[in-house]
Short mmCIF file of C-alpha atoms and ligand atoms in Angstrom, two decimals:
data_model
loop_
_atom_site.label_atom_id
_atom_site.label_comp_id
_atom_site.label_asym_id
_atom_site.label_seq_id
_atom_site.Cartn_x
_atom_site.Cartn_y
_atom_site.Cartn_z
CA MET A 1 0.00 0.00 0.00
CA ARG A 2 1.36 3.42 -0.95
CA VAL A 3 0.62 6.45 1.25
CA VAL A 4 1.48 10.08 0.51
CA PHE A 5 2.13 11.62 3.93
CA ALA A 6 2.35 15.42 3.72
CA THR A 7 3.68 17.52 6.59
CA ALA A 8 5.27 20.94 7.12
CA GLU A 9 7.72 19.54 9.71
CA LEU A 10 9.74 16.36 9.98
CA SER A 11 12.54 15.58 12.43
CA PRO A 12 15.44 16.12 12.04
CA VAL A 13 15.03 17.93 8.70
CA ALA A 14 12.73 20.73 9.91
CA THR A 15 11.72 20.82 13.59
CA VAL A 16 9.60 23.46 15.29
CA GLY A 17 7.39 21.46 17.68
CA GLY A 18 5.95 18.03 18.26
CA LEU A 19 4.55 17.83 14.72
CA ALA A 20 8.10 17.15 13.50
CA ALA A 21 8.64 14.31 15.95
CA ALA A 22 5.17 12.87 15.38
CA ALA A 23 5.51 12.89 11.58
CA ALA A 24 8.98 11.31 11.70
CA GLY A 25 8.01 8.73 14.32
CA LEU A 26 4.80 7.64 12.60
CA GLY A 27 6.35 7.74 9.13
CA ALA A 28 9.23 5.49 10.17
CA GLU A 29 6.98 3.04 11.98
CA LEU A 30 4.58 2.82 9.02
CA ARG A 31 7.55 1.98 6.81
CA ARG A 32 8.61 -0.72 9.26
CA ALA A 33 5.06 -2.08 9.04
CA GLY A 34 5.51 -2.47 5.28
CA ILE A 35 3.65 0.61 4.07
CA ASP A 36 5.28 2.41 1.14
CA VAL A 37 5.31 5.97 2.54
CA ASP A 38 6.17 9.05 0.48
CA LEU A 39 7.18 11.63 3.09
CA VAL A 40 6.30 14.87 1.35
CA MET A 41 7.39 18.16 2.92
CA PRO A 42 8.42 21.68 1.91
CA ASP A 43 11.97 22.21 0.66
CA TYR A 44 13.18 24.85 3.14
CA GLY A 45 16.65 24.63 1.56
CA ASP A 46 20.03 23.39 2.82
CA VAL A 47 19.07 19.71 2.83
CA ASP A 48 21.34 17.32 0.94
CA LEU A 49 19.84 14.12 -0.42
CA VAL A 50 21.66 11.12 -1.83
CA ASP A 51 20.63 9.62 -5.21
CA GLU A 52 18.57 12.68 -5.96
CA THR A 53 16.08 12.89 -8.82
CA THR A 54 13.70 15.71 -9.69
CA ILE A 55 9.99 15.68 -10.50
CA GLU A 56 8.60 18.68 -12.40
CA LEU A 57 5.00 19.42 -11.41
CA SER A 58 2.27 20.83 -13.58
CA VAL A 59 0.61 23.60 -11.53
CA PRO A 60 -1.45 26.74 -12.21
CA GLU A 61 0.48 29.90 -13.05
CA TRP A 62 -0.08 31.54 -9.63
CA VAL A 63 1.96 28.78 -7.96
CA GLY A 64 5.09 29.48 -10.03
CA ALA A 65 7.67 26.78 -10.79
CA ALA A 66 7.05 23.72 -8.61
CA THR A 67 9.41 20.77 -8.40
CA ILE A 68 10.07 17.87 -6.03
CA ARG A 69 13.53 16.66 -5.09
CA VAL A 70 13.35 12.95 -4.28
CA GLY A 71 16.27 11.26 -2.56
CA ILE A 72 17.62 9.64 0.57
CA HIS A 73 18.18 11.63 3.76
CA PRO A 74 20.74 10.06 6.15
CA VAL A 75 18.28 9.95 9.08
CA ALA A 76 14.76 10.34 7.65
CA GLY A 77 15.26 7.99 4.69
CA ARG A 78 13.49 8.64 1.40
CA LEU A 79 12.09 12.17 1.23
CA HIS A 80 10.06 14.21 -1.24
CA LEU A 81 11.05 17.88 -0.84
CA VAL A 82 8.61 20.23 -2.54
CA GLY A 83 10.14 23.44 -3.87
CA VAL A 84 7.88 26.40 -4.66
CA PRO A 85 8.76 30.11 -4.84
CA GLY A 86 9.50 31.64 -1.42
CA MET A 87 9.64 28.33 0.46
CA ALA A 88 13.39 28.11 1.14
CA ARG A 89 13.97 29.99 4.40
CA PRO A 90 16.16 29.56 7.53
CA HIS A 91 13.05 28.84 9.68
CA PRO A 92 9.86 27.18 8.38
CA TYR A 93 7.50 29.86 9.72
CA LEU A 94 9.36 32.62 11.55
CA GLN A 95 11.64 35.56 10.88
CA ALA A 96 14.65 36.20 13.12
CA ASP A 97 12.62 38.54 15.37
CA GLY A 98 10.08 35.79 16.08
CA SER A 99 7.26 37.16 13.91
CA GLY A 100 5.86 35.07 11.05
CA TRP A 101 7.07 35.47 7.46
CA VAL A 102 4.64 37.93 5.90
CA ASP A 103 4.07 35.60 2.94
CA ASN A 104 3.31 32.41 4.92
CA SER A 105 -0.13 32.11 3.31
CA GLU A 106 1.35 32.28 -0.20
CA ARG A 107 4.10 29.84 0.73
CA PHE A 108 1.82 27.15 2.11
CA PHE A 109 -1.00 27.56 -0.44
CA ARG A 110 1.64 27.08 -3.16
CA PHE A 111 3.01 24.07 -1.29
CA ALA A 112 -0.47 22.57 -0.94
CA ARG A 113 -1.22 23.10 -4.62
CA ALA A 114 2.05 21.44 -5.58
CA VAL A 115 1.28 18.42 -3.36
CA ALA A 116 -2.12 18.17 -5.07
CA ALA A 117 -0.37 18.14 -8.46
CA PHE A 118 1.92 15.35 -7.26
CA VAL A 119 -1.04 13.31 -6.01
CA GLU A 120 -2.92 13.83 -9.29
CA ALA A 121 0.06 12.76 -11.36
CA ASP A 122 0.80 9.65 -9.30
CA PRO A 123 -2.23 8.79 -7.14
CA PRO A 124 -1.43 6.87 -3.94
CA ASP A 125 -3.77 4.42 -2.20
CA VAL A 126 -4.17 6.87 0.69
CA LEU A 127 -3.42 10.56 1.19
CA HIS A 128 -2.55 11.56 4.76
CA LEU A 129 -2.46 15.32 5.50
CA ASN A 130 -1.31 17.04 8.69
CA ASP A 131 -2.49 20.39 10.09
CA TRP A 132 -3.44 23.54 8.19
CA HIS A 133 -0.29 23.78 6.05
CA THR A 134 -1.49 20.83 3.98
CA GLY A 135 -5.26 21.34 4.20
CA ALA A 136 -5.73 23.17 0.90
CA VAL A 137 -4.48 20.10 -1.01
CA LEU A 138 -8.11 18.94 -0.90
CA ALA A 139 -9.36 22.16 -2.53
CA ALA A 140 -7.57 21.17 -5.72
CA LEU A 141 -8.49 17.47 -5.99
CA GLU A 142 -11.82 16.71 -7.64
CA SER A 143 -11.41 12.96 -7.23
CA PRO A 144 -9.00 12.53 -4.32
CA PRO A 145 -7.73 9.21 -3.05
CA PRO A 146 -9.09 8.10 0.35
CA THR A 147 -7.89 10.86 2.69
CA VAL A 148 -6.96 11.17 6.36
CA VAL A 149 -6.34 14.56 7.99
CA SER A 150 -4.54 14.66 11.35
CA ILE A 151 -5.10 17.57 13.72
CA HIS A 152 -1.98 18.22 15.78
CA ASN A 153 -3.03 21.66 16.93
CA LEU A 154 -6.38 23.26 16.15
CA ALA A 155 -5.17 26.61 17.52
CA TYR A 156 -3.33 27.18 14.24
CA GLN A 157 -5.58 27.35 11.19
CA GLY A 158 -3.68 29.52 8.69
CA VAL A 159 -6.71 31.71 7.95
CA ALA A 160 -6.03 34.01 4.97
CA GLY A 161 -7.94 36.56 2.92
CA PRO A 162 -10.91 35.73 0.62
CA GLU A 163 -8.83 36.25 -2.54
CA TRP A 164 -7.42 32.72 -2.12
CA LEU A 165 -10.85 31.22 -2.76
CA GLU A 166 -10.44 32.23 -6.42
CA LEU A 167 -7.16 30.34 -6.70
CA ILE A 168 -6.93 27.23 -4.59
CA GLY A 169 -9.09 24.97 -6.73
CA PRO A 170 -12.54 23.71 -7.72
CA LEU A 171 -13.53 22.74 -4.16
CA ALA A 172 -12.61 26.15 -2.70
CA ALA A 173 -16.17 26.78 -1.49
CA HIS A 174 -15.58 24.31 1.36
CA PHE A 175 -12.73 26.50 2.56
CA GLU A 176 -14.78 29.69 2.85
CA TRP A 177 -14.79 30.73 6.49
CA TRP A 178 -16.69 33.81 7.64
CA GLY A 179 -15.67 35.58 4.43
CA ASP A 180 -12.05 34.41 4.62
CA THR A 181 -10.16 31.32 3.50
CA ASN A 182 -9.49 28.66 6.14
CA PRO A 183 -7.21 25.88 4.83
CA LEU A 184 -8.06 23.64 7.76
CA SER A 185 -11.85 23.93 7.83
CA GLY A 186 -12.27 22.69 4.26
CA ALA A 187 -9.94 19.76 4.84
CA LEU A 188 -11.84 18.73 7.98
CA ALA A 189 -15.07 18.74 5.98
CA LEU A 190 -13.74 16.85 2.95
CA ALA A 191 -11.44 14.19 4.45
CA ASP A 192 -12.74 10.65 4.80
CA ARG A 193 -11.36 10.50 8.34
CA VAL A 194 -10.19 13.20 10.74
CA VAL A 195 -7.74 12.07 13.40
CA ALA A 196 -7.02 14.10 16.53
CA VAL A 197 -3.75 13.24 18.24
CA SER A 198 -5.35 11.98 21.47
CA PRO A 199 -8.79 10.59 22.37
CA ASN A 200 -9.42 13.29 24.98
CA TYR A 201 -8.58 16.01 22.43
CA VAL A 202 -11.54 14.73 20.36
CA THR A 203 -13.80 15.44 23.32
CA GLU A 204 -12.35 18.93 23.79
CA ILE A 205 -12.39 20.10 20.17
CA THR A 206 -16.03 19.18 19.76
CA THR A 207 -17.01 21.67 22.48
CA PRO A 208 -17.34 25.44 21.94
CA GLY A 209 -14.64 26.04 24.60
CA GLY A 210 -12.02 23.90 22.89
CA GLY A 211 -12.94 23.98 19.22
CA PHE A 212 -11.28 27.24 18.18
CA GLY A 213 -14.41 28.01 16.16
CA LEU A 214 -14.44 24.64 14.38
CA ASP A 215 -16.31 22.61 17.01
CA GLY A 216 -19.56 22.71 14.98
CA PRO A 217 -18.05 21.33 11.74
CA LEU A 218 -16.11 18.77 13.78
CA ARG A 219 -19.24 17.57 15.58
CA GLN A 220 -20.86 17.12 12.17
CA ARG A 221 -18.20 14.58 11.24
CA GLY A 222 -19.59 12.15 13.82
CA ASP A 223 -17.76 8.81 13.74
CA ALA A 224 -15.39 10.04 11.03
CA LEU A 225 -13.55 11.96 13.77
CA ILE A 226 -11.37 9.69 15.90
CA GLY A 227 -8.54 10.06 18.41
CA VAL A 228 -5.26 8.20 18.08
CA LEU A 229 -2.64 8.87 20.73
CA ASN A 230 0.85 9.75 19.44
CA GLY A 231 3.90 7.73 20.37
CA ILE A 232 7.53 8.69 20.91
CA ASP A 233 10.65 7.28 19.29
CA THR A 234 11.72 4.87 22.02
CA ASP A 235 15.12 4.29 20.38
CA VAL A 236 15.96 7.99 20.69
CA TRP A 237 14.23 8.40 24.07
CA ASN A 238 15.98 5.50 25.72
CA PRO A 239 17.51 5.93 29.19
CA ALA A 240 19.29 2.56 28.90
CA ASP A 241 21.27 3.51 25.79
CA ASN A 242 21.84 7.20 25.48
CA PRO A 243 24.79 9.36 24.43
CA HIS A 244 23.45 12.46 26.24
CA LEU A 245 23.44 11.04 29.77
CA VAL A 246 26.17 10.85 32.39
CA ALA A 247 24.83 7.44 33.44
CA THR A 248 22.38 5.15 31.64
CA PHE A 249 19.72 3.29 33.60
CA ASP A 250 16.58 1.19 33.45
CA THR A 251 13.96 0.03 35.94
CA SER A 252 16.45 -2.34 37.58
CA SER A 253 19.13 0.34 38.06
CA LEU A 254 17.18 3.41 39.15
CA SER A 255 19.93 4.46 41.55
CA ALA A 256 22.03 5.37 38.49
CA ARG A 257 19.65 8.31 38.01
CA THR A 258 21.45 10.04 40.90
CA ALA A 259 24.56 10.70 38.78
CA ASN A 260 22.37 12.40 36.18
CA ARG A 261 20.65 14.43 38.90
CA THR A 262 23.96 15.62 40.34
CA ALA A 263 25.26 16.56 36.88
CA LEU A 264 22.03 18.38 36.02
CA LEU A 265 21.97 20.39 39.26
CA ALA A 266 25.57 21.41 38.58
CA ARG A 267 24.73 22.34 34.97
CA LEU A 268 21.78 24.43 36.20
CA GLY A 269 23.79 25.99 39.07
CA LEU A 270 21.32 24.78 41.71
CA PRO A 271 22.31 23.40 45.16
CA ASP A 272 22.54 19.60 45.39
CA ASP A 273 20.53 18.29 48.36
CA ASP A 274 17.32 16.32 48.99
CA THR A 275 14.98 19.06 47.79
CA PRO A 276 13.03 17.65 44.82
CA LEU A 277 14.14 18.92 41.42
CA VAL A 278 11.30 19.57 38.97
CA THR A 279 11.99 20.51 35.34
CA ILE A 280 10.13 22.02 32.39
CA VAL A 281 11.14 21.54 28.72
CA THR A 282 8.98 23.58 26.39
CA ARG A 283 8.26 26.14 23.73
CA LEU A 284 7.46 29.38 25.55
CA THR A 285 3.98 30.11 24.23
CA HIS A 286 0.59 30.87 25.78
CA GLN A 287 -0.44 27.23 25.19
CA LYS A 288 2.24 25.87 27.49
CA GLY A 289 1.16 27.91 30.56
CA VAL A 290 4.61 28.66 31.97
CA ASP A 291 3.21 32.07 33.01
CA LEU A 292 0.96 30.13 35.45
CA ILE A 293 4.12 28.95 37.22
CA THR A 294 5.96 32.28 37.46
CA PRO A 295 3.75 33.52 40.38
CA LEU A 296 4.68 30.32 42.26
CA VAL A 297 8.45 30.84 42.07
CA PRO A 298 8.60 32.75 45.41
CA LEU A 299 6.78 29.76 46.98
CA LEU A 300 9.21 27.08 45.77
CA GLU A 301 11.17 27.24 49.02
CA GLN A 302 8.05 26.31 51.02
CA ILE A 303 6.84 23.42 48.85
CA PRO A 304 9.86 22.67 48.79
CA MET A 305 11.09 22.23 45.21
CA ARG A 306 13.78 23.51 42.90
CA LEU A 307 12.77 24.28 39.34
CA GLY A 308 14.86 24.08 36.18
CA ILE A 309 13.36 25.41 32.93
CA LEU A 310 14.63 24.84 29.39
CA GLY A 311 12.54 26.90 27.01
CA SER A 312 12.56 29.12 23.97
CA GLY A 313 10.06 31.46 22.38
CA ASP A 314 8.13 34.42 23.78
CA ALA A 315 10.61 37.22 24.60
CA VAL A 316 8.50 38.80 27.38
CA LEU A 317 8.21 35.47 29.20
CA SER A 318 11.90 34.63 28.81
CA GLY A 319 12.77 38.10 30.18
CA GLU A 320 10.54 37.41 33.18
CA LEU A 321 12.16 34.00 33.74
CA HIS A 322 15.65 35.53 33.60
CA ARG A 323 14.61 38.11 36.22
CA LEU A 324 13.02 35.51 38.51
CA ALA A 325 16.05 33.20 38.24
CA ALA A 326 18.32 36.10 39.25
CA ALA A 327 16.07 36.89 42.24
CA HIS A 328 15.74 33.21 43.37
CA PRO A 329 19.06 31.65 42.34
CA ASN A 330 18.72 28.67 44.68
CA HIS A 331 15.25 27.71 43.48
CA LEU A 332 14.95 28.61 39.81
CA ALA A 333 17.35 28.08 36.91
CA PHE A 334 16.38 29.11 33.40
CA VAL A 335 18.14 28.01 30.21
CA ASP A 336 16.91 30.09 27.29
CA GLY A 337 17.04 27.98 24.14
CA TYR A 338 16.21 24.81 22.25
CA ASP A 339 18.74 22.13 23.19
CA GLU A 340 17.93 18.50 22.46
CA SER A 341 20.89 17.07 24.34
CA LEU A 342 20.11 19.08 27.47
CA SER A 343 16.44 18.07 27.18
CA HIS A 344 17.43 14.39 27.69
CA GLN A 345 19.37 15.42 30.81
CA MET A 346 16.41 17.48 32.07
CA PHE A 347 14.24 14.33 31.96
CA ALA A 348 16.87 11.90 33.30
CA GLY A 349 18.11 14.08 36.18
CA ALA A 350 14.79 15.44 37.45
CA ASP A 351 12.64 14.00 40.22
CA ALA A 352 9.52 15.45 38.61
CA PHE A 353 8.47 17.08 35.34
CA LEU A 354 6.01 19.96 35.17
CA MET A 355 3.62 20.61 32.27
CA PRO A 356 1.20 23.43 33.09
CA SER A 357 -0.44 23.47 29.62
CA ARG A 358 -3.61 25.49 28.99
CA PHE A 359 -4.38 23.00 26.22
CA GLU A 360 -2.35 20.11 24.87
CA PRO A 361 -3.53 18.15 21.81
CA CYS A 362 -1.31 15.23 22.79
CA GLY A 363 1.99 16.30 24.32
CA LEU A 364 5.16 14.31 23.87
CA THR A 365 7.26 15.68 26.73
CA GLN A 366 5.21 14.00 29.47
CA MET A 367 5.85 10.65 27.75
CA GLN A 368 9.55 11.45 27.37
CA ALA A 369 9.67 12.38 31.08
CA MET A 370 7.91 9.17 32.16
CA ARG A 371 10.22 7.05 30.02
CA TYR A 372 13.09 8.56 32.05
CA GLY A 373 11.37 8.17 35.43
CA ALA A 374 10.57 11.85 36.09
CA VAL A 375 7.16 12.02 37.82
CA PRO A 376 4.80 14.16 35.70
CA ILE A 377 2.81 17.04 37.22
CA VAL A 378 0.27 18.15 34.61
CA THR A 379 -2.96 20.00 33.99
CA ALA A 380 -6.06 17.93 33.13
CA VAL A 381 -6.16 18.84 29.44
CA GLY A 382 -5.91 17.08 26.07
CA GLY A 383 -3.56 14.14 25.82
CA LEU A 384 -2.32 14.73 29.36
CA VAL A 385 -5.60 13.23 30.61
CA ASP A 386 -5.04 10.14 28.45
CA THR A 387 -1.44 9.63 29.54
CA VAL A 388 -1.22 10.74 33.19
CA PRO A 389 -3.69 9.17 35.64
CA ASP A 390 -3.34 10.76 39.09
CA ALA A 391 -1.34 8.65 41.54
CA ASP A 392 -3.40 9.79 44.56
CA LEU A 393 -6.74 9.03 42.89
CA ASP A 394 -5.91 5.89 40.93
CA THR A 395 -3.58 3.79 43.03
CA ARG A 396 -3.38 1.00 40.44
CA ARG A 397 -2.67 2.95 37.25
CA GLY A 398 -1.65 6.36 38.60
CA VAL A 399 1.69 7.74 37.42
CA GLY A 400 1.62 11.48 38.17
CA PHE A 401 -0.10 14.41 39.82
CA VAL A 402 -2.87 16.26 38.03
CA ALA A 403 -4.12 19.82 38.51
CA GLN A 404 -7.84 19.61 37.75
CA ARG A 405 -8.21 23.26 36.74
CA VAL A 406 -5.77 25.26 34.65
CA GLU A 407 -4.90 27.65 37.45
CA SER A 408 -1.79 28.47 39.47
CA THR A 409 -3.50 27.45 42.73
CA ASP A 410 -4.37 23.98 41.40
CA LEU A 411 -0.87 23.54 40.00
CA LEU A 412 0.53 24.53 43.39
CA ALA A 413 -1.63 21.89 45.09
CA ALA A 414 -0.42 19.23 42.62
CA MET A 415 3.21 20.28 43.22
CA PHE A 416 2.66 19.94 47.00
CA ARG A 417 1.22 16.46 46.52
CA ALA A 418 4.16 15.47 44.29
CA ALA A 419 6.72 16.82 46.78
CA ARG A 420 5.07 14.82 49.55
CA ARG A 421 5.15 11.60 47.50
CA LEU A 422 8.78 12.13 46.46
CA LYS A 423 9.81 12.08 50.13
CA ASP A 424 8.69 8.44 50.25
CA LYS A 425 11.55 6.81 48.33
CA ARG A 426 10.00 3.34 48.22
CA ARG A 427 6.65 4.46 46.81
CA THR A 428 8.39 6.82 44.39
CA ALA A 429 10.53 3.98 43.03
CA ALA A 430 7.35 1.92 42.48
CA LEU A 431 5.79 4.84 40.62
CA GLN A 432 8.91 5.28 38.48
CA LYS A 433 9.02 1.60 37.58
CA ARG A 434 5.37 1.72 36.57
CA MET A 435 5.73 4.77 34.32
CA MET A 436 8.99 3.54 32.76
CA SER A 437 7.38 0.23 31.85
CA ILE A 438 4.57 1.77 29.81
CA ASP A 439 4.94 1.21 26.07
CA TRP A 440 5.05 4.73 24.57
CA SER A 441 6.41 3.52 21.21
CA TRP A 442 4.80 4.16 17.83
CA THR A 443 4.11 0.44 17.31
CA GLY A 444 0.53 0.50 18.61
CA PRO A 445 -0.50 3.84 17.06
CA ALA A 446 1.00 2.84 13.68
CA GLN A 447 -1.05 -0.38 13.72
CA THR A 448 -4.18 1.71 14.28
CA TYR A 449 -3.31 3.91 11.28
CA VAL A 450 -2.62 0.87 9.09
CA LYS A 451 -6.02 -0.52 10.03
CA LEU A 452 -7.61 2.82 9.21
CA TYR A 453 -5.84 3.02 5.83
CA ARG A 454 -7.01 -0.54 5.02
CA GLU A 455 -10.61 0.30 5.89
CA LEU A 456 -10.48 3.32 3.61
CA VAL A 457 -8.90 1.41 0.74
CA ARG A 458 -11.56 -1.29 1.10
CA GLY A 459 -14.16 1.46 0.98
CA ASP A 460 -15.66 0.82 4.43
CA SER A 461 -17.49 3.98 5.40
P1 LIG B 1 4.53 21.05 21.09
O1 LIG B 1 4.58 20.35 19.80
O2 LIG B 1 3.21 21.68 21.36
O3 LIG B 1 5.67 21.99 21.33
P2 LIG B 1 5.07 18.42 22.26
O4 LIG B 1 5.18 17.99 23.69
O5 LIG B 1 4.18 17.63 21.38
O6 LIG B 1 4.68 19.96 22.27
O7 LIG B 1 6.48 18.32 21.54
C1 LIG B 1 7.56 19.14 21.83
C2 LIG B 1 8.84 18.47 21.36
O8 LIG B 1 9.88 19.45 21.31
C3 LIG B 1 9.33 17.39 22.30
O9 LIG B 1 10.03 16.40 21.57
C4 LIG B 1 10.28 18.16 23.23
O10 LIG B 1 11.27 17.33 23.82
C5 LIG B 1 10.87 19.17 22.28
N1 LIG B 1 11.21 20.47 22.92
C6 LIG B 1 10.34 21.46 23.28
N2 LIG B 1 11.00 22.52 23.76
C7 LIG B 1 12.31 22.21 23.74
C8 LIG B 1 13.50 22.91 24.11
N3 LIG B 1 13.44 24.13 24.61
N4 LIG B 1 14.69 22.28 23.92
C9 LIG B 1 14.72 21.02 23.41
N5 LIG B 1 13.66 20.31 23.05
C10 LIG B 1 12.45 20.89 23.19
C1 LIG B 2 1.26 19.87 18.47
C2 LIG B 2 0.66 19.87 19.87
C3 LIG B 2 1.20 18.78 20.76
C4 LIG B 2 1.31 17.45 20.02
C5 LIG B 2 2.11 17.65 18.74
C6 LIG B 2 2.29 16.35 17.94
O1 LIG B 2 2.44 20.56 18.40
O2 LIG B 2 0.82 21.12 20.49
O3 LIG B 2 0.38 18.62 21.90
O4 LIG B 2 1.95 16.50 20.84
O5 LIG B 2 1.46 18.57 17.92
O6 LIG B 2 1.05 15.81 17.52
#
């Protein structure tokens, strides 16, 4: 079975958030399961492929010259890199000052139209689209192959002006959105199946509070909307075999975590004693709720906890974190940046991992943390509900501590509960063994997608 899998991000070629990891992880696992996957993504430039060939695409004049470079990438394997005017940039979406490229709509509508041309010229058994960047592919295909659209983050919809409705293709009417063009809304209406990246996210996005304006159309999809939880790459996120760690460990050698903890505290410049160390690894955006934690920093001494944050993004928030770290040097350390190697150490050396998200379609970091034995403290949103049962409420399955409301006070209460549990070394070790033994790999999710593809190819409705 051949699947065209189109995405704007793919690790390690172009990484902004979890979409990159999810696309790479699922793509690789589908290939292992015997699916012939064309990984189709924008050509942002500066990527060398081996055994390269070029496909010229036939596209409308407004798209400009569109080609695909096909070849082998040393990590990602066979790639299809779609080149359209304006696509090659140092960052997929953002200028150096953190604002979006002013022509992002043009760039991704061109990309989508080029992908549609590729699909028309060489139709696959299944077309799998991801997020708004790829949505408008369906505006151009009058007889598309069976199609799946995955929603990784409904907060981003790529809404553009009405002028695009004239250009994007014969099915453009489906993409009309309150007088504008919404590349995601049309795709959600036209796809055979819509997949949200966790079961609980399905529940949230079909309510007015969580649907970012699309809850109505999503409810209309009924059983065609399903939730499939993401996985993580358990070869990369492996505490037992890992080039980034001072000491490797597994469930039978948990004491080896101590060496990682000591090294991490030293790296963060925090005192090394029994006080629990909690870490955060995140993009600094409204979604991630780090601003709900800043008011709690003066209280860390009383909980007690020390907090280490690795994060990049919003300049106002990073300024605030720098100021707070200077004022509370024994309780808060802030590393401003995106650092994959340090992120492994932040999971392996921490006693607990904090994720104060306002919303979280799936979330990968809580799974990464659990794989490394860092006890998750999370809000009760999105995929965090599916992956982190509360250890005080569910003594059999519980793995973490959950703040029921997205508020600083509830997060504080969950941090208190975690600190109390961490004092009990025996019960903590049991909790760590339980969370480290959960299978977070892509094997199960990929099987679900293969089943879904087969149903669609068979024509089951
Ligand atoms: P989102 O996609 O919303 O940012 P996810 O939890 O799905 O959230 O995925 C984030 C991915 O990016 C994870 O693999 C995480 O380890 C990584 N990551 C996030 N922030 C950083 C950072 N500052 N440094 C290194 N890795 C990061
Ligand atoms: C988005 C979401 C995140 C999810 C990721 C991969 O970036 O914010 O929750 O894990 O996509 O699906």
